PDB file of C-alpha atoms in Angstrom:
ATOM      1  CA  MET A   4     -25.777 -40.274  29.444  1.00 69.00           C
ATOM      2  CA  PRO A   5     -28.577 -37.978  30.674  1.00 79.00           C
ATOM      3  CA  GLU A   6     -27.940 -36.532  34.137  1.00 85.00           C
ATOM      4  CA  VAL A   7     -31.032 -38.108  35.699  1.00 88.00           C
ATOM      5  CA  LEU A   8     -30.046 -41.527  34.408  1.00 91.00           C
ATOM      6  CA  SER A   9     -26.440 -41.224  35.597  1.00 91.00           C
ATOM      7  CA  GLU A  10     -27.613 -40.141  39.064  1.00 94.00           C
ATOM      8  CA  ARG A  11     -30.018 -43.068  39.340  1.00 95.00           C
ATOM      9  CA  LEU A  12     -27.374 -45.492  38.070  1.00 95.00           C
ATOM     10  CA  ALA A  13     -24.742 -44.210  40.515  1.00 95.00           C
ATOM     11  CA  LEU A  14     -27.161 -44.462  43.433  1.00 95.00           C
ATOM     12  CA  ARG A  15     -28.231 -47.977  42.466  1.00 96.00           C
ATOM     13  CA  LEU A  16     -24.640 -49.170  42.007  1.00 96.00           C
ATOM     14  CA  ALA A  17     -23.629 -47.600  45.338  1.00 95.00           C
ATOM     15  CA  ASP A  18     -26.517 -49.446  46.988  1.00 96.00           C
ATOM     16  CA  ILE A  19     -25.438 -52.750  45.433  1.00 96.00           C
ATOM     17  CA  HIS A  20     -21.829 -52.074  46.460  1.00 95.00           C
ATOM     18  CA  GLY A  21     -22.937 -51.610  50.060  1.00 93.00           C
ATOM     19  CA  LYS A  22     -24.896 -54.866  50.101  1.00 94.00           C
ATOM     20  CA  ILE A  23     -22.080 -57.055  48.802  1.00 93.00           C
ATOM     21  CA  GLY A  24     -19.976 -58.721  51.462  1.00 89.00           C
ATOM     22  CA  SER A  25     -16.200 -58.829  51.489  1.00 84.00           C
ATOM     23  CA  GLU A  26     -15.753 -62.460  52.447  1.00 84.00           C
ATOM     24  CA  THR A  27     -14.794 -64.000  49.119  1.00 92.00           C
ATOM     25  CA  PRO A  28     -12.349 -62.918  46.416  1.00 93.00           C
ATOM     26  CA  GLU A  29     -15.282 -62.754  43.986  1.00 94.00           C
ATOM     27  CA  ASP A  30     -17.137 -60.313  46.269  1.00 93.00           C
ATOM     28  CA  ILE A  31     -14.062 -58.131  46.604  1.00 92.00           C
ATOM     29  CA  GLN A  32     -13.510 -58.151  42.837  1.00 94.00           C
ATOM     30  CA  LEU A  33     -17.158 -57.253  42.158  1.00 95.00           C
ATOM     31  CA  LYS A  34     -17.028 -54.370  44.640  1.00 94.00           C
ATOM     32  CA  ASP A  35     -13.820 -53.131  43.005  1.00 94.00           C
ATOM     33  CA  GLU A  36     -15.387 -53.277  39.535  1.00 95.00           C
ATOM     34  CA  ILE A  37     -18.473 -51.367  40.729  1.00 96.00           C
ATOM     35  CA  MET A  38     -16.258 -48.729  42.347  1.00 94.00           C
ATOM     36  CA  ARG A  39     -14.254 -48.259  39.143  1.00 94.00           C
ATOM     37  CA  LEU A  40     -17.397 -48.170  37.001  1.00 95.00           C
ATOM     38  CA  VAL A  41     -19.002 -45.463  39.135  1.00 95.00           C
ATOM     39  CA  ALA A  42     -15.789 -43.431  39.532  1.00 94.00           C
ATOM     40  CA  VAL A  43     -14.717 -43.540  35.897  1.00 93.00           C
ATOM     41  CA  ARG A  44     -17.782 -44.078  33.716  1.00 91.00           C
ATOM     42  CA  VAL A  45     -20.981 -42.898  35.428  1.00 92.00           C
ATOM     43  CA  GLY A  46     -20.287 -39.346  36.622  1.00 86.00           C
ATOM     44  CA  GLY A  47     -22.590 -36.910  38.368  1.00 90.00           C
ATOM     45  CA  THR A  48     -23.108 -35.799  41.946  1.00 93.00           C
ATOM     46  CA  ALA A  49     -24.014 -39.237  43.299  1.00 95.00           C
ATOM     47  CA  ALA A  50     -20.904 -40.758  41.704  1.00 95.00           C
ATOM     48  CA  ARG A  51     -18.733 -38.023  43.233  1.00 95.00           C
ATOM     49  CA  ASP A  52     -20.289 -38.547  46.667  1.00 95.00           C
ATOM     50  CA  PHE A  53     -19.845 -42.321  46.445  1.00 96.00           C
ATOM     51  CA  THR A  54     -16.230 -41.984  45.310  1.00 96.00           C
ATOM     52  CA  ALA A  55     -15.431 -39.415  48.009  1.00 95.00           C
ATOM     53  CA  GLY A  56     -16.785 -41.851  50.582  1.00 95.00           C
ATOM     54  CA  LEU A  57     -14.520 -44.594  49.247  1.00 95.00           C
ATOM     55  CA  LEU A  58     -11.523 -42.258  49.442  1.00 95.00           C
ATOM     56  CA  ASP A  59     -12.333 -41.900  53.158  1.00 94.00           C
ATOM     57  CA  SER A  60     -12.648 -45.647  53.710  1.00 92.00           C
ATOM     58  CA  THR A  61     -10.889 -47.181  56.688  1.00 90.00           C
ATOM     59  CA  THR A  62      -9.981 -50.157  54.482  1.00 90.00           C
ATOM     60  CA  GLU A  63      -6.658 -49.460  52.807  1.00 92.00           C
ATOM     61  CA  SER A  64      -7.351 -51.519  49.675  1.00 90.00           C
ATOM     62  CA  VAL A  65     -10.638 -49.672  49.084  1.00 91.00           C
ATOM     63  CA  ARG A  66      -9.002 -46.283  49.608  1.00 93.00           C
ATOM     64  CA  LEU A  67      -6.105 -47.078  47.268  1.00 94.00           C
ATOM     65  CA  GLY A  68      -8.428 -48.580  44.635  1.00 93.00           C
ATOM     66  CA  ALA A  69     -10.556 -45.440  44.671  1.00 94.00           C
ATOM     67  CA  LEU A  70      -7.450 -43.245  44.435  1.00 94.00           C
ATOM     68  CA  GLU A  71      -6.181 -45.230  41.473  1.00 93.00           C
ATOM     69  CA  ALA A  72      -9.605 -44.953  39.798  1.00 93.00           C
ATOM     70  CA  VAL A  73      -9.852 -41.169  40.193  1.00 93.00           C
ATOM     71  CA  GLY A  74      -6.386 -40.829  38.694  1.00 89.00           C
ATOM     72  CA  ALA A  75      -7.749 -42.178  35.405  1.00 89.00           C
ATOM     73  CA  THR A  76      -8.781 -39.937  32.531  1.00 86.00           C
ATOM     74  CA  GLY A  77     -12.502 -39.231  32.639  1.00 89.00           C
ATOM     75  CA  ALA A  78     -12.937 -40.091  36.317  1.00 92.00           C
ATOM     76  CA  VAL A  79     -15.060 -37.963  38.612  1.00 93.00           C
ATOM     77  CA  ARG A  80     -13.416 -34.975  40.225  1.00 90.00           C
ATOM     78  CA  GLY A  81     -14.301 -31.757  41.941  1.00 91.00           C
ATOM     79  CA  GLY A  82     -15.238 -30.826  45.482  1.00 91.00           C
ATOM     80  CA  ALA A  83     -14.677 -33.511  48.073  1.00 94.00           C
ATOM     81  CA  VAL A  84     -13.152 -35.942  45.564  1.00 95.00           C
ATOM     82  CA  THR A  85     -10.417 -33.466  44.632  1.00 95.00           C
ATOM     83  CA  GLU A  86      -9.758 -32.529  48.239  1.00 95.00           C
ATOM     84  CA  ARG A  87      -9.537 -36.119  49.481  1.00 95.00           C
ATOM     85  CA  ALA A  88      -7.565 -37.412  46.492  1.00 95.00           C
ATOM     86  CA  LEU A  89      -4.931 -34.682  46.843  1.00 96.00           C
ATOM     87  CA  ALA A  90      -4.677 -35.225  50.591  1.00 96.00           C
ATOM     88  CA  LEU A  91      -4.108 -38.945  50.018  1.00 94.00           C
ATOM     89  CA  ALA A  92      -1.625 -38.359  47.187  1.00 94.00           C
ATOM     90  CA  ARG A  93       0.421 -36.110  49.446  1.00 95.00           C
ATOM     91  CA  SER A  94       0.376 -38.528  52.374  1.00 93.00           C
ATOM     92  CA  GLU A  95       2.887 -41.215  53.268  1.00 92.00           C
ATOM     93  CA  ASP A  96       0.083 -43.824  53.328  1.00 88.00           C
ATOM     94  CA  VAL A  97      -0.046 -44.094  49.529  1.00 92.00           C
ATOM     95  CA  PRO A  98       2.466 -45.926  47.331  1.00 94.00           C
ATOM     96  CA  ASP A  99       4.635 -43.481  45.398  1.00 94.00           C
ATOM     97  CA  GLU A 100       3.650 -45.019  42.050  1.00 94.00           C
ATOM     98  CA  LEU A 101       0.043 -43.769  42.467  1.00 93.00           C
ATOM     99  CA  LYS A 102       0.959 -40.196  43.357  1.00 95.00           C
ATOM    100  CA  PRO A 103       2.092 -38.717  39.994  1.00 95.00           C
ATOM    101  CA  ALA A 104      -1.089 -39.614  38.079  1.00 93.00           C
ATOM    102  CA  VAL A 105      -3.338 -38.255  40.818  1.00 94.00           C
ATOM    103  CA  LEU A 106      -1.350 -35.047  41.207  1.00 95.00           C
ATOM    104  CA  ARG A 107      -1.290 -34.511  37.441  1.00 94.00           C
ATOM    105  CA  ARG A 108      -5.010 -35.238  37.083  1.00 93.00           C
ATOM    106  CA  PHE A 109      -6.151 -32.858  39.817  1.00 94.00           C
ATOM    107  CA  LEU A 110      -3.539 -30.100  39.666  1.00 95.00           C
ATOM    108  CA  GLY A 111      -2.724 -30.051  35.971  1.00 94.00           C
ATOM    109  CA  ARG A 112       0.403 -28.042  35.186  1.00 94.00           C
ATOM    110  CA  LYS A 113       0.620 -26.872  38.797  1.00 96.00           C
ATOM    111  CA  ALA A 114       1.618 -30.442  39.740  1.00 96.00           C
ATOM    112  CA  GLU A 115       4.996 -30.172  38.009  1.00 96.00           C
ATOM    113  CA  PRO A 116       7.036 -29.038  41.064  1.00 96.00           C
ATOM    114  CA  GLU A 117       5.539 -31.763  43.289  1.00 96.00           C
ATOM    115  CA  ILE A 118       6.083 -34.487  40.710  1.00 96.00           C
ATOM    116  CA  GLN A 119       9.617 -33.224  40.030  1.00 94.00           C
ATOM    117  CA  ALA A 120      10.423 -33.317  43.758  1.00 95.00           C
ATOM    118  CA  LEU A 121       9.022 -36.837  44.018  1.00 94.00           C
ATOM    119  CA  PHE A 122      11.009 -37.886  40.937  1.00 93.00           C
ATOM    120  CA  GLU A 123      14.231 -36.663  42.522  1.00 91.00           C
ATOM    121  CA  SER A 124      13.639 -38.622  45.736  1.00 91.00           C
ATOM    122  CA  GLU A 125      14.491 -42.271  46.401  1.00 88.00           C
ATOM    123  CA  LEU A 126      11.881 -44.301  44.505  1.00 87.00           C
ATOM    124  CA  SER A 127      10.998 -47.821  43.475  1.00 91.00           C
ATOM    125  CA  PRO A 128      11.296 -48.609  39.748  1.00 91.00           C
ATOM    126  CA  ALA A 129       7.488 -48.464  39.363  1.00 92.00           C
ATOM    127  CA  ALA A 130       7.272 -45.057  41.058  1.00 94.00           C
ATOM    128  CA  LEU A 131      10.187 -43.751  39.004  1.00 93.00           C
ATOM    129  CA  LYS A 132       8.430 -44.826  35.803  1.00 93.00           C
ATOM    130  CA  ALA A 133       5.131 -43.236  36.935  1.00 94.00           C
ATOM    131  CA  CYS A 134       6.903 -39.937  37.657  1.00 94.00           C
ATOM    132  CA  ALA A 135       8.701 -40.043  34.295  1.00 94.00           C
ATOM    133  CA  VAL A 136       5.408 -40.570  32.460  1.00 94.00           C
ATOM    134  CA  ALA A 137       3.707 -37.751  34.367  1.00 94.00           C
ATOM    135  CA  LEU A 138       6.610 -35.377  33.704  1.00 94.00           C
ATOM    136  CA  GLN A 139       6.613 -36.256  29.989  1.00 93.00           C
ATOM    137  CA  ASP A 140       2.932 -35.328  29.893  1.00 91.00           C
ATOM    138  CA  PHE A 141       3.921 -31.702  30.519  1.00 92.00           C
ATOM    139  CA  HIS A 142       5.443 -31.638  26.999  1.00 92.00           C
ATOM    140  CA  LYS A 143       8.467 -29.639  28.115  1.00 91.00           C
ATOM    141  CA  PRO A 144      11.619 -30.571  26.197  1.00 90.00           C
ATOM    142  CA  GLU A 145      13.818 -29.114  28.942  1.00 90.00           C
ATOM    143  CA  LEU A 146      12.567 -31.817  31.336  1.00 88.00           C
ATOM    144  CA  MET A 147      13.499 -34.686  29.039  1.00 89.00           C
ATOM    145  CA  LYS A 148      17.268 -34.563  29.660  1.00 88.00           C
ATOM    146  CA  GLY A 149      16.747 -34.862  33.419  1.00 87.00           C
ATOM    147  CA  ILE A 150      14.177 -37.626  32.984  1.00 90.00           C
ATOM    148  CA  LEU A 151      16.444 -39.677  30.732  1.00 90.00           C
ATOM    149  CA  SER A 152      19.475 -39.166  32.986  1.00 88.00           C
ATOM    150  CA  ARG A 153      17.540 -40.260  36.071  1.00 88.00           C
ATOM    151  CA  LEU A 154      16.106 -43.320  34.314  1.00 86.00           C
ATOM    152  CA  GLN A 155      19.549 -44.342  33.010  1.00 86.00           C
ATOM    153  CA  ALA A 156      21.115 -43.914  36.438  1.00 84.00           C
ATOM    154  CA  ALA A 157      18.382 -46.102  37.962  1.00 81.00           C
ATOM    155  CA  GLY A 158      18.997 -48.810  35.398  1.00 73.00           C
TER     156      GLY A 158
END
């Protein structure tokens, strides 16, 4: 998509997002779909600014939805988005199952020690699975024995 078009689209979608209320489940779902569309598919400066604003939201569901979206392949990153996403991923306010994908997406191979430390802590089954997937993505055979042992021990 040409840069000018993606900027205009992101700005227009952000404007629509701001005008939709949050009273009904349909409104909330539409806002969530717009947020994911802008964060993952549109790209550009306006999309990054919009997404960074959502990561700063005072509404927990908006903040977590934006964090989950930026953890996806192809989502916007860089600048304020990276800074805010990493700060959230390292905070206690975010469910552990979201952390590995975000850390891996923004830190790349440098995320391995953080994900490994998280994997070795007390986790829910969903968080354990998310850590195992993120660690497997490093393609290091020496990690596999520890991953399998931990998963077997957890049941």
